[in-house]
Amino acid sequence: MTLAEAVVAGAGPAELASLEVPTRYRAVHLRKDEVGMFNGQTKDGQDKDVRRSLHVGEVPMPELAPDEVLVAVMASAINFNTVWSAMFEPIPTFAFLERFGRTDPRHDLPTHVLGSDAAGVVVRAGQAVRHWRPGDRVVTSPAYLDSQDPIVQHDGMLAADLRAWGFETNFGGLAEFAVVKATQLLPKPRHLSWEEAACNMLCASTAYRMLVGERGARMKQGDVVLLWGATGGLGAYGVQLVRNGGGIPVGVVSSPEKAALLRAMGCEHVVDRSRFDDLTEEKGWRGLGAEVRRLVGEDPAIVFEHTGKDTFGASVYVAKKGGKVVTCGSSSGYDHAYDNRHLWMRLKQIIGSHGANYQECHEINRLISLGMVHPTLSRVYPLAEAADAARAVQLNQHVGKVGVLALAPKEDLGIEDGRLRERIGEERLRLFRG
Ligand code: NAP
């Protein structure tokens, strides 16, 4: 029996420890020799189709460092960083690997294994790992950092060498095996299947830090929160956190189907952005502001931003006097423009946010494990079709999260707590499945 087969069969710690780690494993990866493949291709109408750059095939198994763990990945998920990597934008991720390779040569390879989310089983733990052992069922946080850096005691996201795992490091989660630091591991929520457990951590923890965490917007009860992409990867967790915390979500989406899903999530106030001509112009900002006031009678205390260039001017404009725009990304472009008079004259703040520290990951994982925040998994692909999964996200054809099965032979495996599942209800847990 191979190690992968033993994991799938539910083998115990002793058996897992006795089986050999394979020398190669199947993984979704980019190839360094293809970095220039899209050069000059956007001018003639062709887009940077990620199905061309993403490959599924065997890669070499790395050595494990003393503070690392080898996880047999049952399921993973697509994040927008997978799309950025596969378009080689804003820079090819091999540049990150080369830089990292100066301190840890294992990562600087001709292949880059992607993926920043995973759920699976620990199969090996390095000598310095204290809290995890083979057989543990885990989910992963994406923050890869040096836990001996003093600033980490204050906030892990300020670590000098902070890297997004599976984006700025090699050996990510879209694979049969993944290498993570022990400080990335969290217990898998017992009521979720492998694919439901795998889809949450990156987006849910980022949304948690942005809205709830000490360094984010610190939402209060009754705060009106405008969320862009409210049925997307980040937004759908944002909406849940706003509702849980007693805020009033106003969700922005781009279609009637997404509007209906948002309402089914309990978000009463919905804005369809396709009704506004141009949100990069003041006329569009005013229209959006008027629509929010019409819906809730006041301006947002917080704007949840990740959409970037196309929306940022509007976000700064519509935030209320003294309000906050909290941003963690720039899907439509990072060279934002906004009218600074609206910021300073009305005493607003822009807060930059990135990922989440280990404690924040524990907080959101606890909420998920208690059944207070739910997965937003909409569709699941086999590993062999991970490029199609990433393509759906690239084209904004998805809602919530898109999952990928790795070693799990089918969906709906890995559920240990059926009673909690029953209490929450399948309808709620599968809301995004359509
Ligand atoms: P996603 O699943 O693709 O969702 C993004 C949503 O944004 C879509 O559902 C879409 O909703 C909306 N959107 C797309 N283009 C837009 C535009 N031009 N104007 C207005 N809305 C637009 O992606 P995600 O996982 O939520 O990630 C969003 C961004 O955040 C990405 O750029 C990602 O790299 C970044 N991010 C950063 C971090 C971090 O730690 N820094 C973490 C996670 C994600 P509608 O079409 O329905 O409006």
Short mmCIF file of C-alpha atoms and ligand atoms in Angstrom, two decimals:
data_model
loop_
_atom_site.label_atom_id
_atom_site.label_comp_id
_atom_site.label_asym_id
_atom_site.label_seq_id
_atom_site.Cartn_x
_atom_site.Cartn_y
_atom_site.Cartn_z
CA MET A 1 0.00 0.00 0.00
CA THR A 2 1.31 3.45 -0.85
CA LEU A 3 1.28 6.33 1.61
CA ALA A 4 -1.45 8.07 -0.43
CA GLU A 5 -3.61 4.92 -0.45
CA ALA A 6 -3.15 4.53 3.30
CA VAL A 7 -4.27 8.13 3.89
CA VAL A 8 -7.38 7.62 1.76
CA ALA A 9 -8.14 4.37 3.63
CA GLY A 10 -7.94 6.26 6.95
CA ALA A 11 -4.76 4.57 8.28
CA GLY A 12 -3.60 5.40 11.81
CA PRO A 13 -0.43 7.26 12.86
CA ALA A 14 1.78 4.16 13.17
CA GLU A 15 0.93 2.87 9.71
CA LEU A 16 1.35 6.29 8.13
CA ALA A 17 4.75 6.66 9.79
CA SER A 18 5.85 3.23 8.54
CA LEU A 19 5.10 3.86 4.86
CA GLU A 20 7.62 5.48 2.55
CA VAL A 21 7.17 9.04 1.32
CA PRO A 22 7.07 8.93 -2.51
CA THR A 23 9.89 10.59 -4.41
CA ARG A 24 7.48 12.28 -6.85
CA TYR A 25 3.87 13.46 -6.59
CA ARG A 26 1.16 14.91 -8.82
CA ALA A 27 0.72 18.66 -8.60
CA VAL A 28 -0.69 21.69 -10.38
CA HIS A 29 2.36 23.64 -11.48
CA LEU A 30 3.80 26.31 -13.73
CA ARG A 31 6.95 25.84 -15.78
CA LYS A 32 9.76 28.35 -15.63
CA ASP A 33 10.55 27.85 -19.33
CA GLU A 34 7.02 29.11 -20.17
CA VAL A 35 7.21 32.44 -18.33
CA GLY A 36 7.19 34.45 -21.57
CA MET A 37 4.33 32.50 -23.20
CA PHE A 38 1.80 35.35 -23.04
CA ASN A 39 4.16 38.11 -24.16
CA GLY A 40 2.48 40.28 -26.78
CA GLN A 41 -0.65 38.14 -26.79
CA THR A 42 -3.17 40.51 -25.28
CA LYS A 43 -3.13 42.95 -28.19
CA ASP A 44 -4.82 40.70 -30.75
CA GLY A 45 -7.81 39.92 -28.56
CA GLN A 46 -6.44 36.73 -27.00
CA ASP A 47 -6.43 36.78 -23.24
CA LYS A 48 -3.92 35.17 -20.90
CA ASP A 49 -5.84 31.90 -20.69
CA VAL A 50 -4.56 30.17 -17.55
CA ARG A 51 -5.39 26.75 -19.03
CA ARG A 52 -2.31 27.18 -21.22
CA SER A 53 0.14 27.81 -18.40
CA LEU A 54 -1.23 25.47 -15.70
CA HIS A 55 -0.01 21.88 -15.88
CA VAL A 56 -0.93 18.84 -13.82
CA GLY A 57 1.88 16.33 -13.55
CA GLU A 58 4.59 14.85 -11.39
CA VAL A 59 7.14 16.97 -9.56
CA PRO A 60 9.95 15.94 -7.16
CA MET A 61 9.17 15.59 -3.46
CA PRO A 62 11.23 18.09 -1.41
CA GLU A 63 13.09 17.42 1.83
CA LEU A 64 11.27 18.51 4.98
CA ALA A 65 12.79 21.24 7.20
CA PRO A 66 12.68 20.68 11.00
CA ASP A 67 9.77 23.12 11.51
CA GLU A 68 7.75 21.76 8.58
CA VAL A 69 5.04 19.20 8.06
CA LEU A 70 4.19 17.07 5.05
CA VAL A 71 0.45 17.03 4.46
CA ALA A 72 -1.31 14.48 2.26
CA VAL A 73 -3.79 16.81 0.59
CA MET A 74 -7.34 15.51 0.31
CA ALA A 75 -8.74 18.71 -1.24
CA SER A 76 -7.68 22.22 -2.13
CA ALA A 77 -9.24 25.32 -3.68
CA ILE A 78 -8.57 27.96 -6.29
CA ASN A 79 -7.66 31.40 -5.06
CA PHE A 80 -7.26 34.50 -7.15
CA ASN A 81 -3.50 34.27 -6.55
CA THR A 82 -3.54 31.04 -8.59
CA VAL A 83 -4.89 33.13 -11.46
CA TRP A 84 -2.28 35.88 -10.96
CA SER A 85 0.49 33.24 -10.90
CA ALA A 86 -0.78 31.51 -14.03
CA MET A 87 -0.95 34.81 -15.94
CA PHE A 88 2.62 35.61 -14.74
CA GLU A 89 1.21 38.87 -13.37
CA PRO A 90 2.01 41.33 -11.94
CA ILE A 91 5.38 39.54 -12.08
CA PRO A 92 6.22 35.88 -12.71
CA THR A 93 6.13 34.04 -9.38
CA PHE A 94 9.44 32.38 -10.30
CA ALA A 95 10.98 35.74 -9.30
CA PHE A 96 9.68 35.09 -5.75
CA LEU A 97 11.11 31.56 -5.84
CA GLU A 98 14.52 32.78 -7.02
CA ARG A 99 14.67 35.32 -4.20
CA PHE A 100 13.52 32.75 -1.64
CA GLY A 101 16.04 30.29 -3.08
CA ARG A 102 18.89 32.47 -1.78
CA THR A 103 17.95 31.43 1.79
CA ASP A 104 16.14 28.15 1.06
CA PRO A 105 17.40 26.62 -2.20
CA ARG A 106 14.68 23.93 -2.17
CA HIS A 107 12.12 26.41 -3.52
CA ASP A 108 14.01 27.67 -6.58
CA LEU A 109 12.98 25.01 -9.09
CA PRO A 110 11.97 24.92 -12.78
CA THR A 111 8.42 24.11 -11.58
CA HIS A 112 6.22 26.10 -9.23
CA VAL A 113 3.56 24.08 -7.36
CA LEU A 114 0.68 26.46 -6.66
CA GLY A 115 -2.19 26.58 -4.18
CA SER A 116 -2.73 28.46 -0.92
CA ASP A 117 -5.49 26.38 0.66
CA ALA A 118 -5.67 22.71 1.63
CA ALA A 119 -7.34 20.17 3.87
CA GLY A 120 -5.65 16.86 4.52
CA VAL A 121 -3.78 14.54 6.85
CA VAL A 122 -0.36 15.08 8.41
CA VAL A 123 1.95 12.27 7.24
CA ARG A 124 5.35 13.54 8.45
CA ALA A 125 6.38 16.16 10.99
CA GLY A 126 9.90 17.64 11.25
CA GLN A 127 11.92 17.26 14.44
CA ALA A 128 11.06 20.73 15.75
CA VAL A 129 7.29 20.28 15.34
CA ARG A 130 5.60 19.97 18.73
CA HIS A 131 1.84 20.20 18.30
CA TRP A 132 1.10 18.01 15.28
CA ARG A 133 1.74 14.39 14.41
CA PRO A 134 0.97 11.91 11.62
CA GLY A 135 -2.74 11.19 11.34
CA ASP A 136 -3.90 14.67 12.39
CA ARG A 137 -6.62 16.08 10.14
CA VAL A 138 -5.79 19.66 9.29
CA VAL A 139 -6.53 22.73 7.25
CA THR A 140 -3.82 25.21 6.33
CA SER A 141 -3.38 28.94 6.68
CA PRO A 142 -1.44 30.61 3.88
CA ALA A 143 1.01 32.69 5.96
CA TYR A 144 4.50 31.18 5.60
CA LEU A 145 6.90 32.96 7.94
CA ASP A 146 9.79 32.62 10.39
CA SER A 147 8.25 32.12 13.82
CA GLN A 148 11.57 33.19 15.45
CA ASP A 149 11.26 36.72 14.02
CA PRO A 150 10.47 38.94 17.09
CA ILE A 151 7.79 40.96 15.30
CA VAL A 152 5.73 37.77 14.91
CA GLN A 153 4.94 38.02 18.64
CA HIS A 154 3.22 41.29 17.81
CA ASP A 155 1.64 40.44 14.46
CA GLY A 156 2.72 37.64 12.15
CA MET A 157 1.74 39.65 9.09
CA LEU A 158 4.57 42.09 9.87
CA ALA A 159 7.21 39.32 9.61
CA ALA A 160 10.16 40.42 7.49
CA ASP A 161 10.09 37.24 5.44
CA LEU A 162 6.31 36.79 5.21
CA ARG A 163 5.33 34.80 2.12
CA ALA A 164 2.02 33.64 0.73
CA TRP A 165 2.37 29.86 0.67
CA GLY A 166 1.84 28.36 -2.78
CA PHE A 167 2.23 31.79 -4.38
CA GLU A 168 5.51 33.15 -3.06
CA THR A 169 6.72 29.68 -2.00
CA ASN A 170 6.85 26.36 -3.79
CA PHE A 171 5.10 23.10 -2.70
CA GLY A 172 1.57 24.59 -2.42
CA GLY A 173 -1.78 22.95 -1.82
CA LEU A 174 -3.03 22.15 -5.33
CA ALA A 175 -1.29 18.78 -5.21
CA GLU A 176 -1.36 15.32 -3.66
CA PHE A 177 1.17 16.42 -1.03
CA ALA A 178 2.11 19.83 0.36
CA VAL A 179 4.88 21.18 2.56
CA VAL A 180 3.82 23.70 5.21
CA LYS A 181 5.29 25.24 8.34
CA ALA A 182 3.79 23.79 11.52
CA THR A 183 2.57 27.34 12.27
CA GLN A 184 0.23 27.12 9.29
CA LEU A 185 -1.78 24.20 10.63
CA LEU A 186 -5.24 24.32 12.18
CA PRO A 187 -7.59 21.49 13.11
CA LYS A 188 -10.00 20.57 10.33
CA PRO A 189 -13.63 21.51 11.16
CA ARG A 190 -15.15 18.10 11.92
CA HIS A 191 -18.56 18.68 10.36
CA LEU A 192 -17.19 19.54 6.93
CA SER A 193 -16.18 17.33 4.02
CA TRP A 194 -12.59 17.60 2.78
CA GLU A 195 -13.52 19.96 -0.05
CA GLU A 196 -15.74 22.12 2.18
CA ALA A 197 -12.94 22.36 4.75
CA ALA A 198 -10.29 23.16 2.14
CA CYS A 199 -11.98 26.16 0.56
CA ASN A 200 -12.23 28.57 3.48
CA MET A 201 -9.03 29.58 5.14
CA LEU A 202 -7.34 32.05 2.81
CA CYS A 203 -10.43 34.12 2.00
CA ALA A 204 -12.26 33.72 5.32
CA SER A 205 -9.21 34.70 7.39
CA THR A 206 -8.42 37.66 5.14
CA ALA A 207 -12.02 38.90 5.46
CA TYR A 208 -11.85 38.35 9.23
CA ARG A 209 -8.76 40.52 9.62
CA MET A 210 -10.22 43.21 7.36
CA LEU A 211 -13.49 43.52 9.25
CA VAL A 212 -13.01 42.14 12.76
CA GLY A 213 -9.28 41.90 13.56
CA GLU A 214 -7.52 44.49 15.72
CA ARG A 215 -5.69 45.91 12.72
CA GLY A 216 -8.66 46.01 10.38
CA ALA A 217 -11.77 48.16 10.25
CA ARG A 218 -13.07 46.96 13.67
CA MET A 219 -16.71 46.75 12.63
CA LYS A 220 -19.24 47.60 15.35
CA GLN A 221 -22.85 46.58 15.77
CA GLY A 222 -25.05 48.59 13.43
CA ASP A 223 -22.23 49.61 11.06
CA VAL A 224 -23.28 49.79 7.43
CA VAL A 225 -20.67 47.87 5.41
CA LEU A 226 -20.49 48.08 1.62
CA LEU A 227 -18.91 44.93 0.19
CA TRP A 228 -17.68 44.67 -3.38
CA GLY A 229 -17.86 41.22 -4.96
CA ALA A 230 -20.24 40.14 -2.21
CA THR A 231 -20.78 36.61 -3.58
CA GLY A 232 -17.09 36.18 -4.53
CA GLY A 233 -14.30 34.42 -2.63
CA LEU A 234 -13.67 37.15 -0.06
CA GLY A 235 -17.01 38.92 -0.17
CA ALA A 236 -19.18 35.94 0.75
CA TYR A 237 -17.20 35.47 3.99
CA GLY A 238 -17.30 39.24 4.53
CA VAL A 239 -21.10 39.24 4.33
CA GLN A 240 -21.32 36.42 6.89
CA LEU A 241 -18.97 38.23 9.30
CA VAL A 242 -20.89 41.49 9.01
CA ARG A 243 -24.17 39.73 9.72
CA ASN A 244 -22.68 37.77 12.65
CA GLY A 245 -21.27 40.95 14.17
CA GLY A 246 -24.55 42.88 14.01
CA GLY A 247 -23.56 45.05 11.05
CA ILE A 248 -25.71 45.91 8.06
CA PRO A 249 -24.22 44.51 4.85
CA VAL A 250 -24.82 46.18 1.52
CA GLY A 251 -23.55 43.73 -1.09
CA VAL A 252 -22.45 44.70 -4.59
CA VAL A 253 -22.77 42.07 -7.35
CA SER A 254 -23.06 42.05 -11.14
CA SER A 255 -26.01 39.83 -12.01
CA PRO A 256 -29.57 38.99 -10.88
CA GLU A 257 -28.46 35.41 -10.08
CA LYS A 258 -25.76 36.66 -7.74
CA ALA A 259 -28.26 39.13 -6.23
CA ALA A 260 -30.63 36.24 -5.48
CA LEU A 261 -27.81 34.24 -3.85
CA LEU A 262 -26.85 37.24 -1.74
CA ARG A 263 -30.43 37.61 -0.53
CA ALA A 264 -30.53 33.89 0.25
CA MET A 265 -27.49 34.51 2.48
CA GLY A 266 -29.59 37.01 4.43
CA CYS A 267 -28.08 40.14 2.86
CA GLU A 268 -31.14 42.28 2.45
CA HIS A 269 -29.49 45.22 0.68
CA VAL A 270 -28.13 44.46 -2.75
CA VAL A 271 -26.60 46.72 -5.40
CA ASP A 272 -26.27 45.47 -8.99
CA ARG A 273 -23.16 47.27 -10.27
CA SER A 274 -24.08 46.60 -13.89
CA ARG A 275 -26.73 49.33 -13.50
CA PHE A 276 -24.06 52.02 -13.09
CA ASP A 277 -22.41 53.49 -16.18
CA ASP A 278 -18.90 54.16 -15.01
CA LEU A 279 -17.82 53.75 -11.43
CA THR A 280 -14.43 55.31 -12.13
CA GLU A 281 -16.10 58.72 -12.68
CA GLU A 282 -17.64 61.01 -10.07
CA LYS A 283 -21.06 60.65 -11.70
CA GLY A 284 -20.92 56.90 -11.04
CA TRP A 285 -19.72 57.47 -7.46
CA ARG A 286 -22.65 59.79 -6.80
CA GLY A 287 -25.09 57.28 -8.28
CA LEU A 288 -23.71 54.52 -6.07
CA GLY A 289 -23.79 56.75 -2.98
CA ALA A 290 -27.41 57.70 -3.69
CA GLU A 291 -28.33 54.03 -4.12
CA VAL A 292 -26.75 53.06 -0.78
CA ARG A 293 -28.58 55.92 0.97
CA ARG A 294 -31.84 54.86 -0.69
CA LEU A 295 -31.33 51.30 0.57
CA VAL A 296 -30.16 51.92 4.14
CA GLY A 297 -30.64 55.63 4.75
CA GLU A 298 -26.98 56.41 5.45
CA ASP A 299 -23.45 56.15 4.07
CA PRO A 300 -21.25 53.11 4.80
CA ALA A 301 -19.04 53.20 7.89
CA ILE A 302 -16.82 50.64 6.16
CA VAL A 303 -16.13 49.78 2.54
CA PHE A 304 -14.70 46.29 1.95
CA GLU A 305 -12.31 46.74 -1.00
CA HIS A 306 -10.33 44.29 -3.11
CA THR A 307 -11.59 45.18 -6.57
CA GLY A 308 -9.11 48.01 -7.11
CA LYS A 309 -8.82 50.50 -9.93
CA ASP A 310 -12.42 50.24 -11.20
CA THR A 311 -13.98 50.79 -7.77
CA PHE A 312 -11.52 52.51 -5.45
CA GLY A 313 -12.55 56.10 -6.27
CA ALA A 314 -16.17 55.16 -5.59
CA SER A 315 -15.20 53.42 -2.34
CA VAL A 316 -13.41 56.51 -1.01
CA TYR A 317 -16.33 58.70 -2.08
CA VAL A 318 -19.19 56.65 -0.60
CA ALA A 319 -17.61 55.96 2.81
CA LYS A 320 -19.26 58.10 5.46
CA LYS A 321 -17.53 61.02 7.18
CA GLY A 322 -14.90 59.40 9.42
CA GLY A 323 -15.50 56.09 7.64
CA LYS A 324 -12.94 53.46 6.62
CA VAL A 325 -12.00 51.83 3.34
CA VAL A 326 -10.24 48.57 4.08
CA THR A 327 -8.41 47.05 1.12
CA CYS A 328 -6.51 43.83 0.48
CA GLY A 329 -6.27 43.72 -3.28
CA SER A 330 -6.70 45.22 -6.71
CA SER A 331 -8.34 42.75 -9.11
CA SER A 332 -9.03 45.39 -11.76
CA GLY A 333 -5.64 47.16 -11.46
CA TYR A 334 -3.43 48.44 -8.66
CA ASP A 335 -2.79 52.00 -9.87
CA HIS A 336 -5.85 53.44 -8.13
CA ALA A 337 -7.10 56.98 -8.56
CA TYR A 338 -9.36 58.74 -6.07
CA ASP A 339 -10.23 62.33 -5.22
CA ASN A 340 -8.21 63.05 -2.10
CA ARG A 341 -10.53 65.91 -1.09
CA HIS A 342 -13.18 63.34 -0.23
CA LEU A 343 -10.68 61.57 2.00
CA TRP A 344 -9.13 64.41 3.98
CA MET A 345 -12.05 66.86 4.14
CA ARG A 346 -14.31 64.09 5.45
CA LEU A 347 -11.68 62.52 7.71
CA LYS A 348 -11.80 59.06 6.20
CA GLN A 349 -9.16 56.35 6.50
CA ILE A 350 -7.74 53.84 4.07
CA ILE A 351 -6.52 50.67 5.78
CA GLY A 352 -4.22 48.24 4.00
CA SER A 353 -4.75 44.63 5.02
CA HIS A 354 -3.05 41.44 3.94
CA GLY A 355 -3.90 37.84 4.82
CA ALA A 356 -4.27 37.09 8.51
CA ASN A 357 -1.95 36.17 11.36
CA TYR A 358 -2.03 32.75 13.02
CA GLN A 359 -4.26 33.92 15.86
CA GLU A 360 -6.75 35.47 13.43
CA CYS A 361 -6.72 32.20 11.48
CA HIS A 362 -7.52 30.35 14.69
CA GLU A 363 -10.39 32.76 15.42
CA ILE A 364 -12.01 32.27 12.02
CA ASN A 365 -11.36 28.51 12.07
CA ARG A 366 -13.15 28.40 15.44
CA LEU A 367 -16.15 30.23 13.97
CA ILE A 368 -16.24 27.79 11.06
CA SER A 369 -15.85 24.81 13.42
CA LEU A 370 -18.73 26.09 15.58
CA GLY A 371 -20.93 26.38 12.50
CA MET A 372 -21.11 30.18 12.73
CA VAL A 373 -19.39 30.81 9.38
CA HIS A 374 -20.07 28.46 6.50
CA PRO A 375 -18.13 27.34 3.44
CA THR A 376 -19.06 29.03 0.19
CA LEU A 377 -18.05 26.14 -2.05
CA SER A 378 -19.90 26.30 -5.36
CA ARG A 379 -18.20 23.77 -7.60
CA VAL A 380 -15.60 21.02 -7.29
CA TYR A 381 -13.15 19.81 -9.93
CA PRO A 382 -10.77 16.85 -9.94
CA LEU A 383 -7.06 17.69 -9.74
CA ALA A 384 -6.63 16.79 -13.41
CA GLU A 385 -9.06 19.61 -14.30
CA ALA A 386 -7.67 22.23 -11.92
CA ALA A 387 -6.80 24.47 -14.88
CA ASP A 388 -10.50 24.60 -15.86
CA ALA A 389 -11.31 25.49 -12.27
CA ALA A 390 -8.82 28.36 -12.36
CA ARG A 391 -10.16 29.48 -15.73
CA ALA A 392 -13.69 29.79 -14.26
CA VAL A 393 -12.29 32.07 -11.55
CA GLN A 394 -10.25 34.04 -14.09
CA LEU A 395 -13.45 34.73 -16.10
CA ASN A 396 -15.53 35.56 -12.99
CA GLN A 397 -17.91 32.72 -13.91
CA HIS A 398 -17.96 31.37 -10.36
CA VAL A 399 -19.54 32.30 -7.07
CA GLY A 400 -17.93 31.76 -3.66
CA LYS A 401 -15.11 29.26 -3.79
CA VAL A 402 -14.12 26.71 -6.40
CA GLY A 403 -12.78 23.49 -4.90
CA VAL A 404 -10.35 20.88 -6.21
CA LEU A 405 -10.19 17.25 -5.07
CA ALA A 406 -6.63 16.02 -4.62
CA LEU A 407 -6.34 12.59 -2.95
CA ALA A 408 -10.02 12.42 -1.96
CA PRO A 409 -11.51 10.01 -4.52
CA LYS A 410 -14.92 11.70 -4.42
CA GLU A 411 -16.86 14.50 -2.74
CA ASP A 412 -18.55 14.37 0.69
CA LEU A 413 -15.82 12.34 2.43
CA GLY A 414 -14.13 13.31 5.70
CA ILE A 415 -17.24 14.33 7.68
CA GLU A 416 -16.83 13.33 11.35
CA ASP A 417 -19.50 15.36 13.14
CA GLY A 418 -22.81 14.59 11.44
CA ARG A 419 -24.82 16.02 14.33
CA LEU A 420 -23.46 19.54 13.99
CA ARG A 421 -24.01 19.24 10.27
CA GLU A 422 -27.61 18.28 10.86
CA ARG A 423 -28.07 21.18 13.27
CA ILE A 424 -26.76 23.67 10.71
CA GLY A 425 -28.68 22.04 7.84
CA GLU A 426 -27.45 20.85 4.44
CA GLU A 427 -29.32 23.70 2.79
CA ARG A 428 -27.18 26.26 4.60
CA LEU A 429 -23.92 24.33 4.09
CA ARG A 430 -24.61 23.80 0.39
CA LEU A 431 -26.16 27.19 -0.36
CA PHE A 432 -23.55 28.05 -2.99
CA ARG A 433 -23.80 24.66 -4.70
CA GLY A 434 -26.86 25.90 -6.63
P1 NAP B 1 -13.15 36.34 -6.64
O1 NAP B 1 -13.65 35.08 -6.04
O2 NAP B 1 -12.87 36.37 -8.10
O3 NAP B 1 -14.24 37.46 -6.30
C1 NAP B 1 -14.04 38.80 -6.68
C2 NAP B 1 -15.39 39.46 -6.91
O4 NAP B 1 -15.12 40.81 -7.29
C3 NAP B 1 -16.19 38.85 -8.04
O5 NAP B 1 -17.16 37.98 -7.50
C4 NAP B 1 -16.83 40.04 -8.74
O6 NAP B 1 -18.18 40.15 -8.31
C5 NAP B 1 -16.09 41.26 -8.19
N1 NAP B 1 -15.41 42.00 -9.25
C6 NAP B 1 -14.53 41.50 -10.15
N2 NAP B 1 -14.10 42.48 -10.96
C7 NAP B 1 -14.73 43.62 -10.56
C8 NAP B 1 -14.71 44.97 -11.02
N3 NAP B 1 -13.96 45.34 -12.04
N4 NAP B 1 -15.50 45.85 -10.37
C9 NAP B 1 -16.28 45.48 -9.32
N5 NAP B 1 -16.35 44.21 -8.87
C10 NAP B 1 -15.58 43.30 -9.48
O7 NAP B 1 -11.83 36.82 -5.94
P2 NAP B 1 -11.49 36.89 -4.38
O8 NAP B 1 -10.95 35.60 -3.93
O9 NAP B 1 -12.63 37.47 -3.66
O10 NAP B 1 -10.28 37.92 -4.41
C11 NAP B 1 -10.51 39.25 -4.79
C12 NAP B 1 -9.20 40.01 -4.85
O11 NAP B 1 -8.63 40.07 -3.55
C13 NAP B 1 -8.14 39.39 -5.76
O12 NAP B 1 -7.45 40.41 -6.43
C14 NAP B 1 -7.23 38.67 -4.79
O13 NAP B 1 -5.91 38.52 -5.29
C15 NAP B 1 -7.29 39.59 -3.59
N6 NAP B 1 -7.04 38.89 -2.32
C16 NAP B 1 -6.06 39.37 -1.51
C17 NAP B 1 -5.80 38.75 -0.31
C18 NAP B 1 -4.73 39.27 0.60
O14 NAP B 1 -4.44 38.66 1.59
N7 NAP B 1 -4.10 40.38 0.30
C19 NAP B 1 -6.54 37.63 0.07
C20 NAP B 1 -7.54 37.18 -0.77
C21 NAP B 1 -7.78 37.82 -1.97
P3 NAP B 1 -19.37 40.74 -9.23
O15 NAP B 1 -18.98 40.48 -10.65
O16 NAP B 1 -20.55 39.97 -8.79
O17 NAP B 1 -19.46 42.19 -8.87
#
